[in-house]
Short mmCIF file of C-alpha atoms (C1' of nucleotides) in Angstrom, two decimals:
data_model
loop_
_atom_site.label_atom_id
_atom_site.label_comp_id
_atom_site.label_asym_id
_atom_site.label_seq_id
_atom_site.Cartn_x
_atom_site.Cartn_y
_atom_site.Cartn_z
CA MET A 727 92.90 -21.57 -48.08
CA PRO A 728 92.12 -19.27 -45.33
CA GLU A 729 90.94 -20.46 -41.98
CA LEU A 730 90.51 -18.19 -39.00
CA PRO A 731 94.23 -17.51 -38.39
CA GLU A 732 94.86 -16.51 -41.99
CA VAL A 733 91.82 -14.27 -42.04
CA GLU A 734 92.79 -12.63 -38.76
CA VAL A 735 96.41 -12.15 -39.86
CA THR A 736 95.12 -10.57 -43.04
CA ARG A 737 92.84 -8.27 -41.06
CA GLN A 738 95.62 -7.14 -38.77
CA SER A 739 97.92 -6.45 -41.68
CA PHE A 740 95.75 -3.69 -43.15
CA ALA A 741 93.07 -2.63 -40.67
CA THR A 742 95.05 0.24 -39.16
CA ARG A 743 96.37 1.47 -42.47
CA ILE A 744 93.03 1.64 -44.25
CA ARG A 745 91.15 3.19 -41.37
CA GLY A 746 90.06 6.75 -42.06
CA ALA A 747 90.65 6.46 -45.81
CA ARG A 748 88.07 7.60 -48.32
CA VAL A 749 86.95 5.43 -51.22
CA ASP A 750 88.05 6.86 -54.56
CA ALA A 751 86.94 4.09 -56.90
CA VAL A 752 85.77 0.50 -57.07
CA ARG A 753 86.75 -1.97 -59.75
CA LEU A 754 85.08 -5.33 -60.22
CA GLY A 755 86.55 -8.32 -62.06
CA LYS A 756 84.74 -11.58 -62.74
CA PRO A 757 81.73 -12.50 -60.60
CA LEU A 758 82.43 -13.88 -57.15
CA ARG A 759 80.18 -16.16 -55.13
CA TRP A 760 77.57 -13.45 -54.62
CA PRO A 761 77.00 -10.16 -56.37
CA LEU A 762 78.23 -7.04 -54.60
CA GLY A 763 74.65 -6.04 -53.97
CA CYS A 764 74.94 -2.37 -54.83
CA ASP A 765 76.11 0.03 -57.49
CA PRO A 766 79.91 0.03 -57.07
CA ASP A 767 79.95 3.80 -57.54
CA SER A 768 77.73 4.21 -54.49
CA LEU A 769 80.75 3.29 -52.36
CA VAL A 770 82.79 6.19 -53.70
CA SER A 771 83.49 9.00 -51.22
CA GLN A 772 82.45 6.93 -48.21
CA SER A 773 85.06 6.83 -45.46
CA VAL A 774 86.45 3.57 -44.09
CA GLY A 775 86.05 2.72 -40.42
CA GLU A 776 87.04 -0.37 -38.46
CA VAL A 777 87.90 -3.71 -40.04
CA THR A 778 86.65 -6.53 -37.86
CA ARG A 779 86.36 -10.30 -38.17
CA ARG A 780 83.57 -12.78 -37.48
CA GLY A 781 84.56 -16.37 -38.11
CA LYS A 782 86.25 -16.37 -41.49
CA TYR A 783 84.43 -13.23 -42.59
CA LEU A 784 85.88 -9.76 -42.55
CA TRP A 785 83.68 -6.73 -42.07
CA LEU A 786 84.91 -3.46 -43.48
CA ALA A 787 82.83 -0.67 -42.04
CA LEU A 788 81.90 2.22 -44.31
CA GLU A 789 79.87 5.31 -43.55
CA ARG A 790 76.52 4.05 -44.74
CA GLY A 791 77.01 0.35 -44.12
CA GLY A 792 79.90 -1.95 -44.85
CA LEU A 793 81.44 -4.70 -46.93
CA LEU A 794 81.37 -8.30 -45.81
CA MET A 795 84.30 -10.14 -47.32
CA HIS A 796 85.13 -13.83 -47.51
CA LEU A 797 88.27 -15.37 -48.99
CA GLY A 798 86.72 -18.69 -49.94
CA MET A 799 89.25 -21.42 -50.72
CA SER A 800 91.80 -19.49 -52.71
CA GLY A 801 91.35 -15.83 -51.88
CA SER A 802 93.79 -13.33 -50.46
CA LEU A 803 93.73 -9.62 -49.83
CA ALA A 804 96.54 -7.19 -50.54
CA PHE A 805 96.60 -3.58 -49.43
CA SER A 806 99.16 -1.37 -51.10
CA THR A 807 99.86 2.16 -52.29
CA ALA A 808 101.55 0.68 -55.35
CA THR A 809 98.92 -1.67 -56.72
CA GLY A 810 99.63 -2.71 -60.29
CA LEU A 811 97.25 -3.41 -63.12
CA PRO A 812 94.72 -6.11 -62.25
CA GLY A 813 95.61 -9.65 -63.27
CA PRO A 814 93.16 -12.32 -64.40
CA HIS A 815 92.38 -13.35 -60.81
CA ASP A 816 91.98 -9.90 -59.30
CA HIS A 817 88.23 -9.53 -58.88
CA PHE A 818 87.75 -6.62 -56.54
CA ASP A 819 89.68 -3.40 -55.98
CA LEU A 820 88.73 -0.84 -53.38
CA VAL A 821 90.80 2.18 -54.33
CA THR A 822 91.15 4.51 -51.34
CA THR A 823 93.11 7.60 -50.39
CA HIS A 824 95.40 5.36 -48.29
CA GLY A 825 95.96 2.63 -50.86
CA THR A 826 94.15 -0.09 -52.79
CA LEU A 827 92.62 -3.13 -51.16
CA ARG A 828 92.64 -5.92 -53.74
CA LEU A 829 91.00 -9.34 -53.58
CA THR A 830 92.79 -11.99 -55.62
CA ASP A 831 90.86 -15.24 -55.85
CA PRO A 832 91.49 -17.76 -58.66
CA ARG A 833 88.63 -20.09 -57.76
CA ARG A 834 86.17 -17.29 -56.98
CA PHE A 835 84.52 -18.99 -54.01
CA GLY A 836 85.16 -15.77 -52.13
CA ALA A 837 82.80 -12.83 -51.91
CA VAL A 838 82.45 -9.14 -51.24
CA VAL A 839 78.91 -8.19 -50.25
CA TRP A 840 77.56 -4.75 -49.52
CA SER A 841 75.33 -4.33 -46.53
CA SER A 842 73.61 -1.06 -45.85
CA ALA A 843 73.07 0.18 -42.33
CA GLN A 844 69.31 -0.04 -42.91
CA ASP A 845 69.07 -3.40 -44.61
CA ALA A 846 71.81 -5.91 -43.96
CA GLY A 847 70.40 -8.20 -46.67
CA THR A 848 72.58 -11.09 -47.82
CA ALA A 849 75.33 -10.24 -45.36
CA ALA A 850 73.05 -10.74 -42.37
CA LYS A 851 71.96 -14.11 -43.70
CA LEU A 852 75.57 -15.21 -44.05
CA LEU A 853 76.41 -14.28 -40.49
CA ALA A 854 73.25 -15.68 -38.94
CA GLY A 855 73.73 -19.08 -37.43
CA LEU A 856 77.48 -18.82 -36.94
CA GLY A 857 78.76 -20.47 -33.79
CA LEU A 858 80.88 -18.98 -31.04
CA GLU A 859 84.25 -17.41 -31.65
CA PRO A 860 86.91 -19.85 -30.45
CA PHE A 861 88.47 -17.23 -28.19
CA ASP A 862 85.15 -16.27 -26.66
CA PRO A 863 85.32 -17.38 -23.01
CA ALA A 864 81.86 -18.87 -23.53
CA PHE A 865 83.39 -21.45 -25.85
CA ASP A 866 84.48 -24.20 -23.48
CA GLY A 867 83.99 -27.89 -22.85
CA ALA A 868 80.57 -27.35 -21.31
CA HIS A 869 79.35 -25.41 -24.32
CA LEU A 870 80.80 -27.93 -26.73
CA HIS A 871 79.33 -30.85 -24.84
CA ALA A 872 75.88 -29.26 -24.79
CA ALA A 873 76.02 -28.31 -28.46
CA LEU A 874 76.97 -31.83 -29.51
CA ARG A 875 74.05 -33.43 -27.72
CA GLY A 876 71.78 -35.23 -30.17
CA ARG A 877 74.25 -34.90 -33.01
CA ARG A 878 75.28 -38.09 -34.70
CA VAL A 879 77.72 -36.67 -37.25
CA ALA A 880 81.41 -37.36 -36.87
CA ILE A 881 83.10 -34.82 -34.60
CA LYS A 882 85.34 -33.65 -37.44
CA GLN A 883 82.33 -32.61 -39.46
CA ALA A 884 80.68 -30.96 -36.47
CA LEU A 885 83.79 -28.82 -36.02
CA LEU A 886 83.88 -27.90 -39.69
CA GLY A 887 80.19 -27.03 -39.73
CA GLY A 888 80.70 -23.74 -37.96
CA GLU A 889 77.37 -23.71 -36.10
CA ILE A 890 79.07 -24.63 -32.84
CA VAL A 891 82.40 -22.89 -33.11
CA VAL A 892 83.75 -20.92 -36.06
CA GLY A 893 87.21 -20.65 -37.50
CA ALA A 894 88.60 -24.19 -37.63
CA GLY A 895 88.72 -25.31 -41.24
CA ASN A 896 90.03 -28.56 -42.62
CA ILE A 897 93.63 -28.17 -41.51
CA TYR A 898 93.03 -26.89 -38.01
CA ALA A 899 90.14 -29.28 -37.35
CA CYS A 900 92.51 -32.17 -38.09
CA GLU A 901 95.23 -30.63 -35.98
CA ALA A 902 92.95 -29.89 -33.02
CA LEU A 903 91.57 -33.44 -33.01
CA PHE A 904 95.12 -34.75 -33.05
CA GLU A 905 96.08 -32.53 -30.12
CA ALA A 906 93.02 -33.72 -28.20
CA ARG A 907 93.76 -37.34 -29.17
CA ILE A 908 90.24 -37.82 -30.49
CA ASP A 909 89.44 -39.99 -33.51
CA PRO A 910 87.84 -37.68 -36.10
CA ARG A 911 85.20 -40.33 -36.85
CA THR A 912 83.86 -40.32 -33.31
CA ARG A 913 80.15 -39.68 -33.15
CA SER A 914 79.65 -36.20 -31.73
CA ASP A 915 77.17 -37.22 -29.05
CA ARG A 916 79.53 -39.91 -27.79
CA LEU A 917 82.18 -37.46 -26.60
CA SER A 918 82.42 -37.27 -22.84
CA ARG A 919 82.43 -33.94 -21.09
CA ALA A 920 86.10 -34.42 -20.22
CA ARG A 921 86.99 -34.98 -23.85
CA CYS A 922 84.98 -31.94 -24.84
CA ASP A 923 87.07 -29.95 -22.37
CA ARG A 924 90.21 -31.20 -24.07
CA LEU A 925 88.86 -30.57 -27.54
CA ALA A 926 87.71 -27.02 -26.83
CA GLU A 927 91.13 -26.27 -25.40
CA ALA A 928 92.84 -27.91 -28.38
CA VAL A 929 90.82 -25.84 -30.85
CA ARG A 930 91.77 -22.63 -29.06
CA GLN A 931 95.42 -23.62 -28.73
CA THR A 932 95.76 -24.73 -32.32
CA LEU A 933 94.23 -21.55 -33.70
CA ALA A 934 96.17 -19.35 -31.28
CA ARG A 935 99.44 -20.98 -32.21
CA ALA A 936 98.77 -20.62 -35.94
CA LEU A 937 97.89 -16.99 -35.34
CA GLU A 938 101.20 -16.37 -33.59
CA LEU A 939 103.02 -17.93 -36.51
CA GLY A 940 101.20 -15.80 -39.04
CA GLY A 941 98.88 -18.42 -40.52
CA SER A 942 99.41 -21.34 -42.87
CA THR A 943 101.27 -21.26 -46.12
CA LEU A 944 100.00 -24.48 -47.62
CA ARG A 945 100.33 -23.12 -51.10
CA ASP A 946 100.64 -19.43 -51.27
CA PHE A 947 98.99 -17.72 -48.35
CA ARG A 948 100.10 -14.13 -47.91
CA ASP A 949 98.78 -11.44 -45.64
CA ALA A 950 98.00 -8.00 -47.02
CA HIS A 951 101.70 -7.05 -46.71
CA GLY A 952 102.63 -10.05 -48.83
CA MET A 953 104.19 -11.95 -45.92
CA ALA A 954 103.99 -15.74 -45.89
CA GLY A 955 102.89 -17.71 -42.81
CA GLU A 956 104.76 -20.53 -41.16
CA PHE A 957 102.15 -22.88 -39.74
CA GLN A 958 102.81 -25.48 -42.39
CA LEU A 959 106.08 -26.18 -40.66
CA GLN A 960 104.06 -26.98 -37.56
CA ALA A 961 101.29 -29.19 -38.95
CA ARG A 962 101.51 -32.46 -37.05
CA VAL A 963 99.09 -34.64 -39.03
CA TYR A 964 97.61 -32.63 -41.89
CA GLY A 965 99.09 -33.72 -45.21
CA ARG A 966 101.25 -36.38 -43.56
CA GLU A 967 99.60 -39.55 -44.84
CA GLY A 968 101.92 -42.51 -44.51
CA GLU A 969 104.38 -40.74 -42.24
CA PRO A 970 105.02 -41.93 -38.71
CA CYS A 971 102.96 -40.14 -36.09
CA VAL A 972 105.03 -37.49 -34.31
CA ARG A 973 104.06 -39.15 -31.04
CA GLY A 974 105.43 -42.43 -32.36
CA ASP A 975 102.11 -44.22 -32.00
CA GLY A 976 101.47 -45.32 -35.56
CA ILE A 977 101.25 -44.21 -39.17
CA VAL A 978 99.18 -41.20 -40.17
CA ARG A 979 96.11 -42.18 -42.17
CA ARG A 980 94.08 -40.25 -44.72
CA ILE A 981 90.36 -40.84 -44.93
CA VAL A 982 87.50 -38.91 -46.52
CA GLN A 983 84.69 -37.41 -44.47
CA GLY A 984 81.99 -35.32 -46.08
CA GLN A 985 84.08 -35.17 -49.25
CA ARG A 986 86.99 -33.61 -47.37
CA ALA A 987 90.31 -35.24 -46.55
CA THR A 988 90.94 -36.03 -42.91
CA PHE A 989 94.35 -36.92 -41.50
CA PHE A 990 94.76 -38.66 -38.17
CA CYS A 991 96.79 -41.21 -36.24
CA PRO A 992 94.79 -44.35 -35.44
CA GLY A 993 97.31 -45.11 -32.71
CA CYS A 994 96.81 -42.15 -30.43
CA GLN A 995 93.48 -40.75 -31.55
CA ARG A 996 90.70 -42.79 -29.98
CA ARG A 997 86.96 -43.05 -30.43
"C1'" DA B 784 65.76 -31.43 -37.44
"C1'" DA B 785 69.76 -33.55 -38.81
"C1'" DG B 786 72.46 -35.70 -42.28
"C1'" DT B 787 74.13 -36.20 -47.16
"C1'" DG B 788 75.74 -34.94 -51.54
"C1'" DG B 789 76.15 -31.62 -55.20
"C1'" DA B 790 77.33 -27.20 -56.59
"C1'" DC B 791 80.34 -23.23 -57.44
"C1'" DC B 792 85.65 -22.47 -60.29
"C1'" DT B 793 90.52 -22.67 -61.48
"C1'" DG B 794 95.25 -24.36 -60.94
"C1'" DC B 795 98.50 -27.66 -59.79
"C1'" DT B 796 100.51 -32.26 -59.65
"C1'" DA B 797 100.98 -37.17 -59.92
"C1'" DG B 798 100.69 -40.73 -62.97
"C1'" DC B 799 100.35 -42.82 -67.34
"C1'" DT C 116 107.04 -34.18 -73.10
"C1'" DG C 117 102.08 -34.07 -72.95
"C1'" DC C 118 97.44 -35.21 -71.55
"C1'" DT C 119 94.15 -36.39 -67.83
"C1'" DA C 120 92.22 -37.46 -63.56
"C1'" DG C 121 92.16 -36.16 -59.10
"C1'" DC C 122 92.76 -33.00 -55.55
"C1'" DA C 123 92.81 -28.34 -52.99
"C1'" DG C 124 92.37 -23.99 -47.38
"C1'" DG C 125 84.86 -23.11 -47.81
"C1'" DT C 126 80.10 -23.30 -47.23
"C1'" DC C 127 75.57 -22.76 -49.24
"C1'" DC C 128 71.61 -25.15 -50.79
"C1'" DA C 129 68.40 -28.79 -52.18
"C1'" DC C 130 66.95 -33.02 -50.97
"C1'" DT C 131 65.91 -37.23 -47.94
#
DNA sequence: AAGTGGACCTGCTAGC
DNA sequence: TGCTAGCAGGTCCACT
């Protein structure tokens, strides 16, 4: 579910409220993608610091380390002072003096991983090798062009890979390629510098716009206040197979790349 | 090294 | 109405 905008919207919706709280209890549900990596009780009494984001990961700083959180495909976080009894898909509760942070994740591709200040362990491995943040000024056409050199994969898959730029998942990768008028099947190393300029800009614009709108609500995305996003109303190609292109250049097609659906307009998106 | 496909898990929906 | 196949926002890992 959550791509960068959804993760960032989630972060913003509880970061300030949880800051300075003290952990009272931790409750675990079913196993997530990775084990927590510590005794849950060892988190109790630690105070909560900043909540930051790297790619689609959230980092919740605690006194002696922190928690690296990922929402996977179906995860969402809620932060509330009136958290009810856990349901079948509630797999992590961080009960604090300011409220309870709860991860709900039906498919359990998400994760919450402890990382101590001394030994970052699994968390460090997960963050290693991530590409630039899309809003980092260093992410531009020149960077993209250089990073794509020698890569023969389709540009769509290079964007999704996350080693060049993080944050664009399946929806926003499709949308950004549409904005940049680039065929998602284009071989990465065949993109001119000028097209890389356009694509880098399109990635930033697409993510920024989704962020302003509060993220996507493809199914049931909610931020930690329970607010729905509105980007779905803005998707120009994603999920629009068979519909006329909004530019009027053809009919939106659906293909499969790397076992993921890709939507694009063969009329205005060129190789 | 880069590319490919499988794996993880559950819920929803389209189609029969 | 009820069952089943197929699909879903991510990304790690093993293998070629």
